[in-house]
PDB file of C-alpha atoms in Angstrom:
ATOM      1  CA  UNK A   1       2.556  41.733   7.196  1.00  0.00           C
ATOM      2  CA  UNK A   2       0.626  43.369   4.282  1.00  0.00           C
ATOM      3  CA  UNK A   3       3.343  41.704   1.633  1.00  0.00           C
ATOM      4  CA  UNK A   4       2.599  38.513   3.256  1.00  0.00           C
ATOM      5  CA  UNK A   5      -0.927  38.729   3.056  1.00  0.00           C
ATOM      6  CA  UNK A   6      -0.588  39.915  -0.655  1.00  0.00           C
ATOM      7  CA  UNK A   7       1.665  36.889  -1.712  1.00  0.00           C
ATOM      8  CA  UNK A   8      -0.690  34.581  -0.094  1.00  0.00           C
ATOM      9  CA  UNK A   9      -3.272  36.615  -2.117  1.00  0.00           C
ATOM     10  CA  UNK A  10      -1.479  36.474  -5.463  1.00  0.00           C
ATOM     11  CA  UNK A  11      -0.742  32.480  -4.486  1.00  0.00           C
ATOM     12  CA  UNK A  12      -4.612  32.124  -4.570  1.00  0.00           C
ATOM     13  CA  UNK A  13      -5.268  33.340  -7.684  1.00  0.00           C
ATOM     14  CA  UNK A  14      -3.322  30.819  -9.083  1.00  0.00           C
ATOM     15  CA  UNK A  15      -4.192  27.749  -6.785  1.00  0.00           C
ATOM     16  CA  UNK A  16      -7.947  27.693  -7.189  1.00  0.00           C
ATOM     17  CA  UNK A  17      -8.328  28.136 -10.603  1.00  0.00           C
ATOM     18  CA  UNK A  18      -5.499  25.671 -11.217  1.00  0.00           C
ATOM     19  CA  UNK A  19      -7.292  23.078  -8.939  1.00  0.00           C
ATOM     20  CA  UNK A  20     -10.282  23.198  -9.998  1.00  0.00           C
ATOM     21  CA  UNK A  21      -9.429  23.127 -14.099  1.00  0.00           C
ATOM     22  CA  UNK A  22      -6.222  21.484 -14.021  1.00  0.00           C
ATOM     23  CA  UNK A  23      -7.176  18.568 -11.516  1.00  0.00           C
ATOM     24  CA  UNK A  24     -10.885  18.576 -11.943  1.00  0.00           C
ATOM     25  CA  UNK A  25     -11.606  18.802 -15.295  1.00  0.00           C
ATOM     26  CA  UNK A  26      -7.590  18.479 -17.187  1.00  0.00           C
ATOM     27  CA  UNK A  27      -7.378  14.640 -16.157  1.00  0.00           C
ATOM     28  CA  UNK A  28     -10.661  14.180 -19.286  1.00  0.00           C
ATOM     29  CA  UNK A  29      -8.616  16.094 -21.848  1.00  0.00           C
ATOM     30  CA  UNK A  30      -5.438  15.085 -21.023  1.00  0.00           C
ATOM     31  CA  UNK A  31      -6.265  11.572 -20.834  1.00  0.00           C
ATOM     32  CA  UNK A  32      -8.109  12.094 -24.503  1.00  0.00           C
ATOM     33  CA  UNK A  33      -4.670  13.822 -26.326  1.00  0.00           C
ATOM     34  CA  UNK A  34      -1.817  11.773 -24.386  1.00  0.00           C
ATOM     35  CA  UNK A  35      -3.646   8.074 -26.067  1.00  0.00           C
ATOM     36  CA  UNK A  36      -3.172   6.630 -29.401  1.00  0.00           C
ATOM     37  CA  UNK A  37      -6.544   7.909 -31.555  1.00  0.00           C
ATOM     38  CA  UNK A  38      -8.798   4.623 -32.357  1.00  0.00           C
ATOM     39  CA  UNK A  39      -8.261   6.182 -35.990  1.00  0.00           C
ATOM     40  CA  UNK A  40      -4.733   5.371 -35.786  1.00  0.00           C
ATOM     41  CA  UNK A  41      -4.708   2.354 -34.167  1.00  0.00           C
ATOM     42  CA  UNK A  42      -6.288  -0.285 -37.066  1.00  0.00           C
ATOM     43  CA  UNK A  43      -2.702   1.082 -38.891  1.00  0.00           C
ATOM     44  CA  UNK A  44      -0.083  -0.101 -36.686  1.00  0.00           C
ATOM     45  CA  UNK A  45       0.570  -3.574 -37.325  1.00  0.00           C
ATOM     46  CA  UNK A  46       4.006  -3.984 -35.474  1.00  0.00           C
ATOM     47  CA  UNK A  47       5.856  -3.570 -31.622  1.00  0.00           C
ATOM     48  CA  UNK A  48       7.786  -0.812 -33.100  1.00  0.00           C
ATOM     49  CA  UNK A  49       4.889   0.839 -34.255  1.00  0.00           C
ATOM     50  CA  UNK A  50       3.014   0.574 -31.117  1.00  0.00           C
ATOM     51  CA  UNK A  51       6.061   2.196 -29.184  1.00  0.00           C
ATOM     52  CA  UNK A  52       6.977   4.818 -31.355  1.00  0.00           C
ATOM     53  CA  UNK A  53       3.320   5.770 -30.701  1.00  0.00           C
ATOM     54  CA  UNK A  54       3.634   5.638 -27.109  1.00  0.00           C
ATOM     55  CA  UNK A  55       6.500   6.774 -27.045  1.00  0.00           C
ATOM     56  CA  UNK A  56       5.390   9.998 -28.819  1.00  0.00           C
ATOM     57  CA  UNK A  57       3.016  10.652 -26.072  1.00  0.00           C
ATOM     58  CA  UNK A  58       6.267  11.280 -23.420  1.00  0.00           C
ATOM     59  CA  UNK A  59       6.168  14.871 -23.784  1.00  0.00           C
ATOM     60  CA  UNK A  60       2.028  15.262 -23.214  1.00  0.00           C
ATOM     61  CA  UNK A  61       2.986  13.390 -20.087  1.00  0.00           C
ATOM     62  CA  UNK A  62       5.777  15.468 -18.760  1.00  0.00           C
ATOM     63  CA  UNK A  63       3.689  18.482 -19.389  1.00  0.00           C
ATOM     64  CA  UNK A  64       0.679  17.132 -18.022  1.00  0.00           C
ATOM     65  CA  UNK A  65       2.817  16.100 -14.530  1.00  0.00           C
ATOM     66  CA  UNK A  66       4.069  19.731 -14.636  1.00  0.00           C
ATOM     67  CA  UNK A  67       0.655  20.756 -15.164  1.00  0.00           C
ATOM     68  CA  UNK A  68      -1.013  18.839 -12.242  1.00  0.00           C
ATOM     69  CA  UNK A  69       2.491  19.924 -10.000  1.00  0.00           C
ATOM     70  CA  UNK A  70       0.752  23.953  -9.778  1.00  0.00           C
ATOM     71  CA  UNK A  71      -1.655  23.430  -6.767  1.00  0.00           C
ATOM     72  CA  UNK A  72       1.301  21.359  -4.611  1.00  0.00           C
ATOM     73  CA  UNK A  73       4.053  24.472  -5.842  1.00  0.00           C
ATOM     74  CA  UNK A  74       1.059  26.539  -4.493  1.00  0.00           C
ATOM     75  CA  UNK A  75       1.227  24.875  -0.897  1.00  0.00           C
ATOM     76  CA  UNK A  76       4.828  24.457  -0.366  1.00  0.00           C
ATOM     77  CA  UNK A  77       4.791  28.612  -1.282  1.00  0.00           C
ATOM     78  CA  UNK A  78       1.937  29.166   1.133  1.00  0.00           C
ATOM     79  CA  UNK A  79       3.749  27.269   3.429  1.00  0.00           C
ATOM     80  CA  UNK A  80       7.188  28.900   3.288  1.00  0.00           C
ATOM     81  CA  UNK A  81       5.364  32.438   3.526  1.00  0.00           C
ATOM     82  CA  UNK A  82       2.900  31.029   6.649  1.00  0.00           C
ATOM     83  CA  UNK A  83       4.982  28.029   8.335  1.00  0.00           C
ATOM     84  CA  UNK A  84       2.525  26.370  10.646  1.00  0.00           C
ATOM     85  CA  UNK A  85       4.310  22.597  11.403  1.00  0.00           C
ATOM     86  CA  UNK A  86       1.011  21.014  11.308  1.00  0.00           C
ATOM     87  CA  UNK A  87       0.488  21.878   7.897  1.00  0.00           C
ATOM     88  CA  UNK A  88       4.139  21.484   7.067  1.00  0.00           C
ATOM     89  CA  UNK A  89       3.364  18.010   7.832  1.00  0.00           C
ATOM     90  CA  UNK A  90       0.616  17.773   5.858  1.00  0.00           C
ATOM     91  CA  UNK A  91       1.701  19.730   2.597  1.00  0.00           C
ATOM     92  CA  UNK A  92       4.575  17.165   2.515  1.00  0.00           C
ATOM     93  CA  UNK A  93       1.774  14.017   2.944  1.00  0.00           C
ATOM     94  CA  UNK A  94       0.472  15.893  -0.424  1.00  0.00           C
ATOM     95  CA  UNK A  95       3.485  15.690  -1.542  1.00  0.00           C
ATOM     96  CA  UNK A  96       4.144  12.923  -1.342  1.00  0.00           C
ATOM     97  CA  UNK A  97       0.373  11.658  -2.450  1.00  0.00           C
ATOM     98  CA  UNK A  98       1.091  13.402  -5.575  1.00  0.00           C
ATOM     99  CA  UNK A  99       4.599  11.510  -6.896  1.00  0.00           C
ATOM    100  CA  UNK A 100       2.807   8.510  -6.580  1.00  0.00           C
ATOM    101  CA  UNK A 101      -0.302   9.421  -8.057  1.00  0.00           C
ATOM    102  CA  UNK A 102       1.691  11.422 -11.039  1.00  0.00           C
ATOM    103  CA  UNK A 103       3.687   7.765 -11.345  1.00  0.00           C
ATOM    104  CA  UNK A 104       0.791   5.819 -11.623  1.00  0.00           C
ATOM    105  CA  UNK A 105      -0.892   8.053 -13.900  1.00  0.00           C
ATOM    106  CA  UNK A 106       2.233   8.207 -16.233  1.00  0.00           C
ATOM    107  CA  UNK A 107       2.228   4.870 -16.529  1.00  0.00           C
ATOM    108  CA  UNK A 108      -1.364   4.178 -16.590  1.00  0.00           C
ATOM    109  CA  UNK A 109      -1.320   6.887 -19.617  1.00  0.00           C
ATOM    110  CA  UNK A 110       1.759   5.123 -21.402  1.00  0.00           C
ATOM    111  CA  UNK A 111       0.497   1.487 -21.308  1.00  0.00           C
ATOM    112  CA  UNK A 112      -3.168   2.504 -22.534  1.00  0.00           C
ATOM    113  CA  UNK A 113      -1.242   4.162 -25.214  1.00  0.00           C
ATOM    114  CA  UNK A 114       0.764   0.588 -25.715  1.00  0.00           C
ATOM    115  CA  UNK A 115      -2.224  -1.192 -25.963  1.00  0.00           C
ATOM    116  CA  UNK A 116      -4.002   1.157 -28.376  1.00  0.00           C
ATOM    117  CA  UNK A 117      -7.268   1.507 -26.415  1.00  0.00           C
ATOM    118  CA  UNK A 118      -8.147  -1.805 -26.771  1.00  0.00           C
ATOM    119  CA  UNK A 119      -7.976  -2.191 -30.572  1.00  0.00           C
ATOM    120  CA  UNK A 120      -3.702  -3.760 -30.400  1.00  0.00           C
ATOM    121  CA  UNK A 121      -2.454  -6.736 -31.165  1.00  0.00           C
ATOM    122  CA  UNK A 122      -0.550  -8.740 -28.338  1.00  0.00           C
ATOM    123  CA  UNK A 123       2.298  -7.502 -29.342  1.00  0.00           C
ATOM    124  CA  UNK A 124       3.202  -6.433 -25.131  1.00  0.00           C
ATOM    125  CA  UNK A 125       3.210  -8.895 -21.958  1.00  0.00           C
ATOM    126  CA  UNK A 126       0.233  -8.913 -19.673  1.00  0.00           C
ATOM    127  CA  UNK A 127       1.572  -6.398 -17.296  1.00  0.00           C
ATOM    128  CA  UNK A 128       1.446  -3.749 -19.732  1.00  0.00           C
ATOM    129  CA  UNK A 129      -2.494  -5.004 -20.435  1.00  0.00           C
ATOM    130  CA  UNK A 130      -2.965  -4.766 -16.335  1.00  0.00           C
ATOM    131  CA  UNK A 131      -2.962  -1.019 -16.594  1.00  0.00           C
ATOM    132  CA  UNK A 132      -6.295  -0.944 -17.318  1.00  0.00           C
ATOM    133  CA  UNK A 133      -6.822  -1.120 -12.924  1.00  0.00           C
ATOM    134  CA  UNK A 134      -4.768   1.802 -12.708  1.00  0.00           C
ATOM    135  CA  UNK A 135      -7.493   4.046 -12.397  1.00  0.00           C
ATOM    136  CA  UNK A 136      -9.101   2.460  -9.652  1.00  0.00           C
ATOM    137  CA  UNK A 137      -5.581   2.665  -7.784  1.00  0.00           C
ATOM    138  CA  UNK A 138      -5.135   5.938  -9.409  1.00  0.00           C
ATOM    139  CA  UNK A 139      -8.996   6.916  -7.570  1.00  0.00           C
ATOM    140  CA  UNK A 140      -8.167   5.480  -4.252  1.00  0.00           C
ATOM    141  CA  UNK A 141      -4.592   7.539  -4.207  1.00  0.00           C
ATOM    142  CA  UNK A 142      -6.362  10.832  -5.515  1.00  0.00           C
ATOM    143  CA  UNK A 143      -9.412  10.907  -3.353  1.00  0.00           C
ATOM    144  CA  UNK A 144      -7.754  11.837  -0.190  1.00  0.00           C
ATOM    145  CA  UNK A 145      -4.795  14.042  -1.939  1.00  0.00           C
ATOM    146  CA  UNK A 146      -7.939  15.939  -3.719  1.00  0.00           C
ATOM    147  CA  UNK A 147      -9.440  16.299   0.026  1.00  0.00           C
ATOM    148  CA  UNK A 148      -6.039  17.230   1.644  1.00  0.00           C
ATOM    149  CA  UNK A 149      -4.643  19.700  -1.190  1.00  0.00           C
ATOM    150  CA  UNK A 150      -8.402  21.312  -0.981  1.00  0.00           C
ATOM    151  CA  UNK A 151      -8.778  21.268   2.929  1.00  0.00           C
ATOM    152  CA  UNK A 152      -5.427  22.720   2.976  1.00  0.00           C
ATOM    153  CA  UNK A 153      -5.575  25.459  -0.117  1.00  0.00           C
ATOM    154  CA  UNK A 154      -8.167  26.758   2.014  1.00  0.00           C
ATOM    155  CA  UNK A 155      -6.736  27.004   5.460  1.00  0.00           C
ATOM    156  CA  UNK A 156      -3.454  28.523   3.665  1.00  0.00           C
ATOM    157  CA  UNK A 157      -6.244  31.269   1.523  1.00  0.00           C
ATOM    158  CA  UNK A 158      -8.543  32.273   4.528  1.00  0.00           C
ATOM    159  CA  UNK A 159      -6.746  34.815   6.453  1.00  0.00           C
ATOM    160  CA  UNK A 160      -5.543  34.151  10.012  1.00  0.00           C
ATOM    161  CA  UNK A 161      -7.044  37.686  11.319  1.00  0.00           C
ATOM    162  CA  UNK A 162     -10.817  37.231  10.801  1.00  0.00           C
ATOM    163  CA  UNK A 163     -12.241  35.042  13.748  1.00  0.00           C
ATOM    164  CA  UNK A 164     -15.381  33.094  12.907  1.00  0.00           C
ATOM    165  CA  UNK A 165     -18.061  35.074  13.464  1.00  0.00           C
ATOM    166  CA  UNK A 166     -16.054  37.347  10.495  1.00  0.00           C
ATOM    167  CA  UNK A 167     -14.178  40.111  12.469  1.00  0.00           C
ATOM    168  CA  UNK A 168     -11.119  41.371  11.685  1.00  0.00           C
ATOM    169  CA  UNK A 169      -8.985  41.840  14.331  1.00  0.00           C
ATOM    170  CA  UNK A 170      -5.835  43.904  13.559  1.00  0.00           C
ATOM    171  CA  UNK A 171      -2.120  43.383  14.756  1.00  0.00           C
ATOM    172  CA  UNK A 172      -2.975  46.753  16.568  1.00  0.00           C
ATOM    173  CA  UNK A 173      -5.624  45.208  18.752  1.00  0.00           C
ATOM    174  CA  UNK A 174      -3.251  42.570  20.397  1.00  0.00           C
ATOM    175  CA  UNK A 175      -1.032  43.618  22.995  1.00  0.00           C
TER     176      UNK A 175
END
């Protein structure tokens, strides 16, 4: 019981620090490094320019996926350590919130990146200009994963012993 409820401890420390900077705040800087600079962009003049610059931002992508993938790793832990099916359920709706929200942000990130923040040439079809709406898909995906992975982070971090008017009751105390 008391290596339990230190895991579940330790599994805090990293999930709300990791929430709140890495899915809060990262998205901002992230979003600023993984794009072709504006300074760059006046200089590329052909498709295979264009693609070997978006190309180039592959690896800020996979890191930044990896990156945002710490608060779900942090609820299917809390979950192995605490299995409670109604969460279970709900840790795999995150889940499964997050793979399509990390999709559309990959490829939100790679075709802004093809299209140069608005300073390319036509060089790529329409669909690869559409990803400019992304975001609002991206928003409408993320809004309820934020509230689940939150709601959830702290049902997994409160502990199951203290009732709500704060007492602790002990494994001692029940027959």
């Amino acid at each position: 019981m008391r290596h339990d409820l230190t895991a579940r401890a330790l599994i805090a420390v990293v999930f709300w620090p990791s929430l709140f900077f890495f899915w809060f705040l990262g998205p901002f800087v992230l979003f600023l490094l993984s794009t072709t600079s504006s300074e760059v962009c006046p200089r590329l003049e052909t498709r295979a320019e264009f693609l070997a610059a978006a190309n180039g931002t592959l690896p800020m992508l996979i890191l930044q996926t990896l990156i945002y993938a710490v608060p779900v790793v942090c609820l299917v832990l809390w979950n192995r350590l605490s299995p409670k099916p109604a969460r279970a359920k709900h840790v795999v709706t995150s889940i499964k919130l997050f793979a399509v929200a990390a999709l559309i942000g990959a490829i939100w990130d790679y075709g802004s990146s093809l299209t140069c923040d608005g300073y390319g040439q036509p060089f790529f079809s329409t669909a690869w200009r559409m990803t400019s709406y992304l975001p609002i898909v991206s928003l409408l995906i993320n809004l309820p994963l934020y509230v689940l992975v939150f709601s959830l982070g702290r049902a997994y971090s409160t502990r199951d012993d203290i009732t709500e008017d704060g007492v602790v009751h002990s494994s001692q105390d029940n027959p």
